[in-house]
Tab-separated table of N, CA and C in Angstrom:
chain	number	residue	atom	x	y	z
A	1	PRO	N	8.927	-0.400	-36.896
A	1	PRO	CA	9.454	1.073	-37.641
A	1	PRO	C	9.824	2.105	-37.407
A	2	LEU	N	10.436	1.868	-35.896
A	2	LEU	CA	11.736	2.811	-35.718
A	2	LEU	C	12.435	2.873	-36.085
A	3	ASP	N	13.053	0.984	-35.817
A	3	ASP	CA	14.306	0.764	-36.277
A	3	ASP	C	14.613	0.935	-38.129
A	4	LEU	N	13.527	0.541	-38.517
A	4	LEU	CA	13.533	0.928	-40.174
A	4	LEU	C	13.382	2.652	-40.143
A	5	TYR	N	13.347	3.456	-39.626
A	5	TYR	CA	13.274	5.078	-39.925
A	5	TYR	C	15.015	5.106	-39.495
A	6	PHE	N	15.439	4.308	-38.431
A	6	PHE	CA	16.942	4.702	-37.835
A	6	PHE	C	17.851	4.260	-39.243
A	7	GLN	N	17.551	2.910	-39.801
A	7	GLN	CA	18.235	2.563	-40.843
A	7	GLN	C	18.114	3.264	-42.148
A	8	ALA	N	16.746	3.929	-42.061
A	8	ALA	CA	16.768	4.855	-43.589
A	8	ALA	C	17.746	6.084	-42.893
A	9	HIS	N	17.825	6.515	-41.770
A	9	HIS	CA	18.933	7.640	-41.655
A	9	HIS	C	20.524	7.183	-41.829
A	10	ALA	N	20.398	5.519	-41.556
A	10	ALA	CA	22.071	5.380	-41.564
A	10	ALA	C	21.868	5.081	-43.274
A	11	SER	N	21.145	4.863	-43.779
A	11	SER	CA	21.741	4.217	-45.203
A	11	SER	C	21.492	5.173	-46.133
A	12	GLY	N	20.256	5.625	-46.136
A	12	GLY	CA	19.606	7.111	-46.836
A	12	GLY	C	18.462	6.469	-47.847
A	13	ASP	N	18.495	5.409	-47.578
A	13	ASP	CA	17.396	4.184	-48.436
A	13	ASP	C	15.964	4.844	-48.243
A	14	SER	N	15.247	5.209	-49.669
A	14	SER	CA	13.931	5.769	-49.155
A	14	SER	C	13.081	4.686	-48.902
A	15	ASP	N	13.137	3.466	-49.676
A	15	ASP	CA	12.050	2.269	-49.369
A	15	ASP	C	12.115	2.035	-47.934
A	16	ASP	N	13.289	2.145	-46.605
A	16	ASP	CA	12.996	1.993	-45.534
A	16	ASP	C	12.153	2.906	-44.898
A	17	ILE	N	11.730	4.401	-45.438
A	17	ILE	CA	10.974	5.419	-44.558
A	17	ILE	C	9.751	4.782	-45.386
A	18	ARG	N	9.626	4.272	-46.718
A	18	ARG	CA	7.797	3.900	-47.787
A	18	ARG	C	7.667	2.511	-46.139
A	19	ARG	N	8.163	1.887	-45.536
A	19	ARG	CA	8.093	0.574	-44.658
A	19	ARG	C	7.842	1.074	-43.808
A	20	ALA	N	8.392	2.089	-42.937
A	20	ALA	CA	8.416	2.830	-41.683
A	20	ALA	C	7.015	3.510	-41.220
A	21	PHE	N	6.374	4.126	-42.566
A	21	PHE	CA	5.353	5.141	-42.662
A	21	PHE	C	4.294	4.844	-42.895
A	22	HIS	N	3.120	4.389	-42.780
A	22	HIS	CA	1.571	4.829	-43.229
A	22	HIS	C	1.764	5.215	-44.478
A	23	PRO	N	1.699	4.934	-46.034
A	23	PRO	CA	0.833	5.857	-46.835
A	23	PRO	C	0.486	7.101	-46.775
A	24	ASP	N	-0.491	7.248	-45.783
A	24	ASP	CA	-1.216	8.534	-45.265
A	24	ASP	C	-0.283	9.218	-44.520
A	25	ALA	N	0.707	8.862	-44.119
A	25	ALA	CA	1.319	9.316	-42.847
A	25	ALA	C	1.948	11.005	-43.287
A	26	THR	N	1.953	11.687	-42.153
A	26	THR	CA	2.435	13.509	-42.164
A	26	THR	C	4.049	13.636	-41.893
A	27	ILE	N	4.196	14.474	-42.002
A	27	ILE	CA	5.429	14.957	-41.569
A	27	ILE	C	5.065	16.878	-41.026
A	28	SER	N	5.277	17.556	-39.675
A	28	SER	CA	5.301	18.375	-39.340
A	28	SER	C	6.514	18.905	-39.089
A	29	TRP	N	6.721	20.126	-38.905
A	29	TRP	CA	7.542	21.255	-38.536
A	29	TRP	C	7.147	22.780	-38.912
A	30	VAL	N	7.959	23.342	-37.698
A	30	VAL	CA	7.883	24.999	-37.989
A	30	VAL	C	9.417	25.373	-38.803
A	31	HIS	N	8.938	25.868	-39.212
A	31	HIS	CA	9.916	26.842	-40.331
A	31	HIS	C	9.702	28.192	-40.444
A	32	GLU	N	10.416	29.281	-39.795
A	32	GLU	CA	10.456	30.606	-39.711
A	32	GLU	C	8.806	31.044	-39.015
A	33	GLY	N	8.242	30.444	-38.284
A	33	GLY	CA	6.902	31.027	-37.769
A	33	GLY	C	5.778	30.021	-38.274
A	34	ASP	N	6.397	29.178	-39.317
A	34	ASP	CA	5.312	28.671	-40.171
A	34	ASP	C	5.056	27.224	-39.923
A	35	ILE	N	3.955	26.513	-40.328
A	35	ILE	CA	3.885	25.080	-39.783
A	35	ILE	C	3.854	24.536	-41.374
A	36	LYS	N	5.027	23.782	-41.442
A	36	LYS	CA	5.200	23.287	-42.632
A	36	LYS	C	4.670	21.425	-42.516
A	37	VAL	N	4.025	20.906	-43.575
A	37	VAL	CA	4.028	20.031	-43.411
A	37	VAL	C	4.224	18.703	-44.814
A	38	GLU	N	4.614	17.929	-44.780
A	38	GLU	CA	5.255	16.943	-46.357
A	38	GLU	C	4.009	15.784	-45.822
A	39	ASP	N	3.858	14.981	-47.261
A	39	ASP	CA	3.694	13.825	-47.239
A	39	ASP	C	4.631	12.350	-46.765
A	40	ARG	N	4.559	11.304	-47.013
A	40	ARG	CA	5.205	10.190	-46.670
A	40	ARG	C	6.213	10.185	-47.919
A	41	GLU	N	6.059	10.301	-49.131
A	41	GLU	CA	6.429	10.136	-50.601
A	41	GLU	C	7.323	11.580	-50.915
A	42	THR	N	6.815	12.665	-50.637
A	42	THR	CA	7.704	14.080	-50.526
A	42	THR	C	9.299	13.869	-49.531
A	43	TYR	N	8.654	13.249	-48.297
A	43	TYR	CA	10.000	13.096	-46.845
A	43	TYR	C	10.948	11.805	-47.687
A	44	ALA	N	9.983	10.855	-47.967
A	44	ALA	CA	10.873	9.733	-49.007
A	44	ALA	C	12.128	9.858	-49.779
A	45	ALA	N	11.738	10.989	-50.560
A	45	ALA	CA	12.552	11.663	-51.757
A	45	ALA	C	13.788	12.223	-51.122
A	46	ARG	N	13.596	12.873	-49.908
A	46	ARG	CA	14.912	13.045	-49.317
A	46	ARG	C	16.171	12.155	-48.955
A	47	PHE	N	15.671	10.859	-48.988
A	47	PHE	CA	16.571	9.939	-48.580
A	47	PHE	C	17.468	9.470	-50.466
A	48	ARG	N	17.992	9.610	-50.391
A	48	ARG	CA	18.971	9.366	-51.991
A	48	ARG	C	19.648	8.095	-52.090
A	49	GLY	N	19.625	7.392	-50.890
A	49	GLY	CA	20.003	5.760	-51.716
A	49	GLY	C	21.386	5.203	-50.982
A	50	SER	N	22.044	6.501	-50.213
A	50	SER	CA	23.802	6.544	-49.991
A	50	SER	C	23.574	6.977	-48.522
A	51	PRO	N	24.786	6.478	-47.643
A	51	PRO	CA	24.724	7.339	-46.240
A	51	PRO	C	25.410	8.755	-46.312
A	52	ALA	N	25.089	9.460	-45.311
A	52	ALA	CA	26.124	10.494	-45.230
A	52	ALA	C	27.526	11.291	-45.253
A	53	HIS	N	27.956	11.714	-45.774
A	53	HIS	CA	29.171	11.808	-45.679
A	53	HIS	C	30.026	11.822	-44.021
A	54	ASP	N	28.991	12.310	-43.403
A	54	ASP	CA	29.174	12.554	-41.532
A	54	ASP	C	28.653	11.402	-40.991
A	55	GLU	N	28.093	10.174	-41.608
A	55	GLU	CA	27.579	9.193	-40.969
A	55	GLU	C	28.005	8.395	-39.888
A	56	ALA	N	29.526	8.204	-39.820
A	56	ALA	CA	30.429	7.647	-38.725
A	56	ALA	C	30.217	8.446	-37.430
A	57	GLU	N	29.486	10.098	-37.556
A	57	GLU	CA	29.841	11.012	-36.617
A	57	GLU	C	28.760	11.057	-35.910
A	58	ARG	N	27.293	10.409	-36.596
A	58	ARG	CA	26.305	10.711	-36.380
A	58	ARG	C	25.228	9.562	-34.903
A	59	GLN	N	24.530	9.917	-34.165
A	59	GLN	CA	24.056	9.120	-33.430
A	59	GLN	C	22.704	9.033	-33.240
A	60	ARG	N	21.938	8.208	-32.871
A	60	ARG	CA	20.488	8.098	-32.868
A	60	ARG	C	19.961	7.267	-31.696
A	61	ARG	N	19.067	7.789	-31.096
A	61	ARG	CA	18.550	7.229	-29.908
A	61	ARG	C	16.758	6.866	-29.547
A	62	VAL	N	16.217	5.874	-28.866
A	62	VAL	CA	14.976	6.106	-28.796
A	62	VAL	C	15.052	6.627	-27.418
A	63	ALA	N	14.364	7.700	-27.109
A	63	ALA	CA	14.158	8.456	-25.840
A	63	ALA	C	13.209	7.977	-24.592
A	64	PHE	N	12.092	7.510	-25.478
A	64	PHE	CA	11.016	6.687	-24.537
A	64	PHE	C	10.060	6.303	-25.735
A	65	VAL	N	9.573	5.175	-25.092
A	65	VAL	CA	7.926	4.767	-26.331
A	65	VAL	C	6.504	4.606	-25.176
A	66	ASP	N	5.625	4.594	-25.473
A	66	ASP	CA	4.556	4.722	-24.998
A	66	ASP	C	3.105	3.860	-25.566
A	67	VAL	N	2.966	2.496	-25.430
A	67	VAL	CA	2.274	2.164	-25.855
A	67	VAL	C	1.398	1.662	-25.549
A	68	ASN	N	-0.268	1.988	-25.792
A	68	ASN	CA	-1.555	1.928	-25.548
A	68	ASN	C	-2.165	1.009	-26.247
A	69	GLY	N	-2.550	-0.318	-26.024
A	69	GLY	CA	-3.641	-0.927	-27.043
A	69	GLY	C	-2.650	-0.867	-28.296
A	70	ASP	N	-3.843	-0.547	-29.287
A	70	ASP	CA	-3.004	-0.060	-30.727
A	70	ASP	C	-2.409	1.278	-31.024
A	71	VAL	N	-1.978	2.036	-30.032
A	71	VAL	CA	-1.556	3.299	-30.352
A	71	VAL	C	0.093	3.658	-29.490
A	72	ALA	N	0.417	4.154	-30.400
A	72	ALA	CA	1.843	4.513	-29.525
A	72	ALA	C	2.578	5.694	-29.695
A	73	VAL	N	3.500	6.293	-29.107
A	73	VAL	CA	4.272	7.426	-29.404
A	73	VAL	C	5.727	7.155	-28.815
A	74	ALA	N	6.278	7.553	-29.643
A	74	ALA	CA	7.978	7.675	-29.146
A	74	ALA	C	8.491	8.881	-29.373
A	75	ARG	N	9.836	9.247	-29.056
A	75	ARG	CA	10.547	10.446	-29.118
A	75	ARG	C	12.041	9.918	-29.098
A	76	LEU	N	12.673	10.316	-30.492
A	76	LEU	CA	13.502	9.402	-30.898
A	76	LEU	C	14.601	11.212	-30.706
A	77	GLU	N	15.831	10.532	-30.681
A	77	GLU	CA	16.840	11.539	-30.410
A	77	GLU	C	17.836	11.235	-31.533
A	78	LEU	N	18.161	12.541	-32.346
A	78	LEU	CA	19.085	12.676	-33.490
A	78	LEU	C	20.217	13.059	-33.262
A	79	ASP	N	21.763	12.687	-33.054
A	79	ASP	CA	22.538	13.987	-32.886
A	79	ASP	C	23.396	13.507	-33.553
A	80	TYR	N	23.681	15.262	-34.252
A	80	TYR	CA	24.372	15.139	-35.703
A	80	TYR	C	25.222	15.994	-35.374
A	81	PRO	N	26.326	15.979	-36.032
A	81	PRO	CA	27.175	16.835	-36.235
A	81	PRO	C	27.093	18.379	-36.093
A	82	TYR	N	25.947	18.795	-37.180
A	82	TYR	CA	25.623	19.962	-37.592
A	82	TYR	C	23.937	20.454	-36.465
A	83	ALA	N	23.860	19.537	-36.252
A	83	ALA	CA	22.284	19.570	-35.405
A	83	ALA	C	21.873	18.568	-34.345
A	84	ASP	N	20.918	18.785	-33.172
A	84	ASP	CA	19.977	17.920	-32.568
A	84	ASP	C	18.843	17.610	-33.424
A	85	ILE	N	17.888	16.927	-33.234
A	85	ILE	CA	17.124	16.378	-34.238
A	85	ILE	C	16.033	15.813	-33.243
A	86	ASP	N	14.903	16.378	-32.820
A	86	ASP	CA	14.590	15.790	-31.878
A	86	ASP	C	13.140	15.242	-32.838
A	87	SER	N	12.782	14.457	-32.462
A	87	SER	CA	11.235	13.660	-33.307
A	87	SER	C	10.395	13.158	-32.499
A	88	TYR	N	8.904	13.346	-32.637
A	88	TYR	CA	7.952	12.690	-31.690
A	88	TYR	C	7.205	12.441	-32.955
A	89	MET	N	7.222	10.457	-32.680
A	89	MET	CA	6.129	10.154	-33.845
A	89	MET	C	4.589	9.564	-33.141
A	90	SER	N	4.297	9.448	-33.632
A	90	SER	CA	2.581	8.991	-33.359
A	90	SER	C	2.101	7.601	-34.213
A	91	LEU	N	2.074	6.353	-33.605
A	91	LEU	CA	2.270	5.398	-34.432
A	91	LEU	C	0.840	4.623	-34.466
A	92	LEU	N	0.372	3.949	-35.207
A	92	LEU	CA	-1.001	2.911	-35.128
A	92	LEU	C	-0.587	1.644	-35.258
A	93	ARG	N	-1.135	0.658	-34.800
A	93	ARG	CA	-0.920	-0.943	-35.460
A	93	ARG	C	-2.303	-1.396	-36.181
A	94	VAL	N	-2.064	-1.383	-37.756
A	94	VAL	CA	-2.552	-1.416	-38.475
A	94	VAL	C	-2.826	-2.792	-39.113
A	95	ASP	N	-3.908	-3.583	-39.013
A	95	ASP	CA	-4.008	-5.084	-39.470
A	95	ASP	C	-2.361	-5.560	-39.098
A	96	GLY	N	-2.225	-5.519	-37.617
A	96	GLY	CA	-1.146	-6.223	-36.975
A	96	GLY	C	-0.083	-5.636	-36.977
A	97	GLN	N	0.225	-4.898	-37.629
A	97	GLN	CA	1.630	-3.801	-37.973
A	97	GLN	C	1.791	-2.206	-37.646
A	98	TRP	N	2.824	-2.379	-36.707
A	98	TRP	CA	3.163	-1.286	-36.385
A	98	TRP	C	3.518	-0.312	-37.570
A	99	ARG	N	2.949	1.570	-37.341
A	99	ARG	CA	3.403	1.957	-38.351
A	99	ARG	C	3.429	3.479	-37.832
A	100	ILE	N	4.314	4.516	-38.276
A	100	ILE	CA	4.044	5.908	-38.607
A	100	ILE	C	3.212	6.745	-38.981
A	101	VAL	N	2.311	6.911	-37.907
A	101	VAL	CA	1.237	8.036	-39.149
A	101	VAL	C	1.612	9.417	-38.911
A	102	HIS	N	2.687	9.771	-37.978
A	102	HIS	CA	2.889	11.126	-37.853
A	102	HIS	C	4.174	11.182	-37.051
A	103	LYS	N	4.877	11.993	-38.201
A	103	LYS	CA	6.313	12.713	-37.262
A	103	LYS	C	6.249	14.173	-36.881
A	104	ALA	N	6.422	14.884	-35.772
A	104	ALA	CA	6.462	16.239	-35.753
A	104	ALA	C	7.957	16.545	-34.980
A	105	TYR	N	8.949	17.188	-35.703
A	105	TYR	CA	10.237	17.099	-35.118
A	105	TYR	C	10.565	18.892	-35.449
A	106	THR	N	11.839	18.589	-34.208
A	106	THR	CA	12.822	20.238	-34.388
A	106	THR	C	13.810	20.118	-34.532
A	107	ARG	N	14.649	20.847	-34.984
A	107	ARG	CA	15.927	21.118	-35.202
A	107	ARG	C	16.559	21.634	-34.442
A	108	THR	N	17.821	21.408	-33.448
A	108	THR	CA	18.116	23.251	-33.442
A	108	THR	C	19.550	22.665	-33.807
A	109	LEU	N	20.444	23.914	-34.556
A	109	LEU	CA	21.414	23.662	-35.214
A	109	LEU	C	22.891	23.902	-34.336
A	110	SER	N	23.998	22.666	-34.322
A	110	SER	CA	25.050	23.281	-33.197
A	110	SER	C	26.134	23.487	-33.749
A	111	ARG	N	26.247	23.882	-35.092
A	111	ARG	CA	27.407	24.049	-35.576
A	111	ARG	C	26.746	24.101	-37.411
A	112	THR	N	27.947	24.971	-37.995
A	112	THR	CA	27.198	24.971	-39.356
A	112	THR	C	28.170	23.881	-40.491
A	113	ARG	N	27.753	23.765	-41.258
A	113	ARG	CA	28.114	22.406	-42.186
A	113	ARG	C	29.549	23.492	-43.310
């Protein structure tokens, strides 16, 4: 699912998000002091089906993965021209398939668009 997540960011394909995230998954972040939460479908709708104009300048990497039985956590780092995004993914193996069940992230602006 982490590869699918990166692929979705590179291509803009919302179906990759749907395959990576469990249908009941949530995405959380803090905005102006408030916790914001989205479901998978709302998050997937952000992916418009084409790569970002600055895709060639974007870098993504897995910082770590820790697996214990059917539970895993991962930290992903996205270095984009305008921001650095750190995401912490919680994953579960459901019916033999790994799926992201929660994403919590923070974004640090590095330049304005």
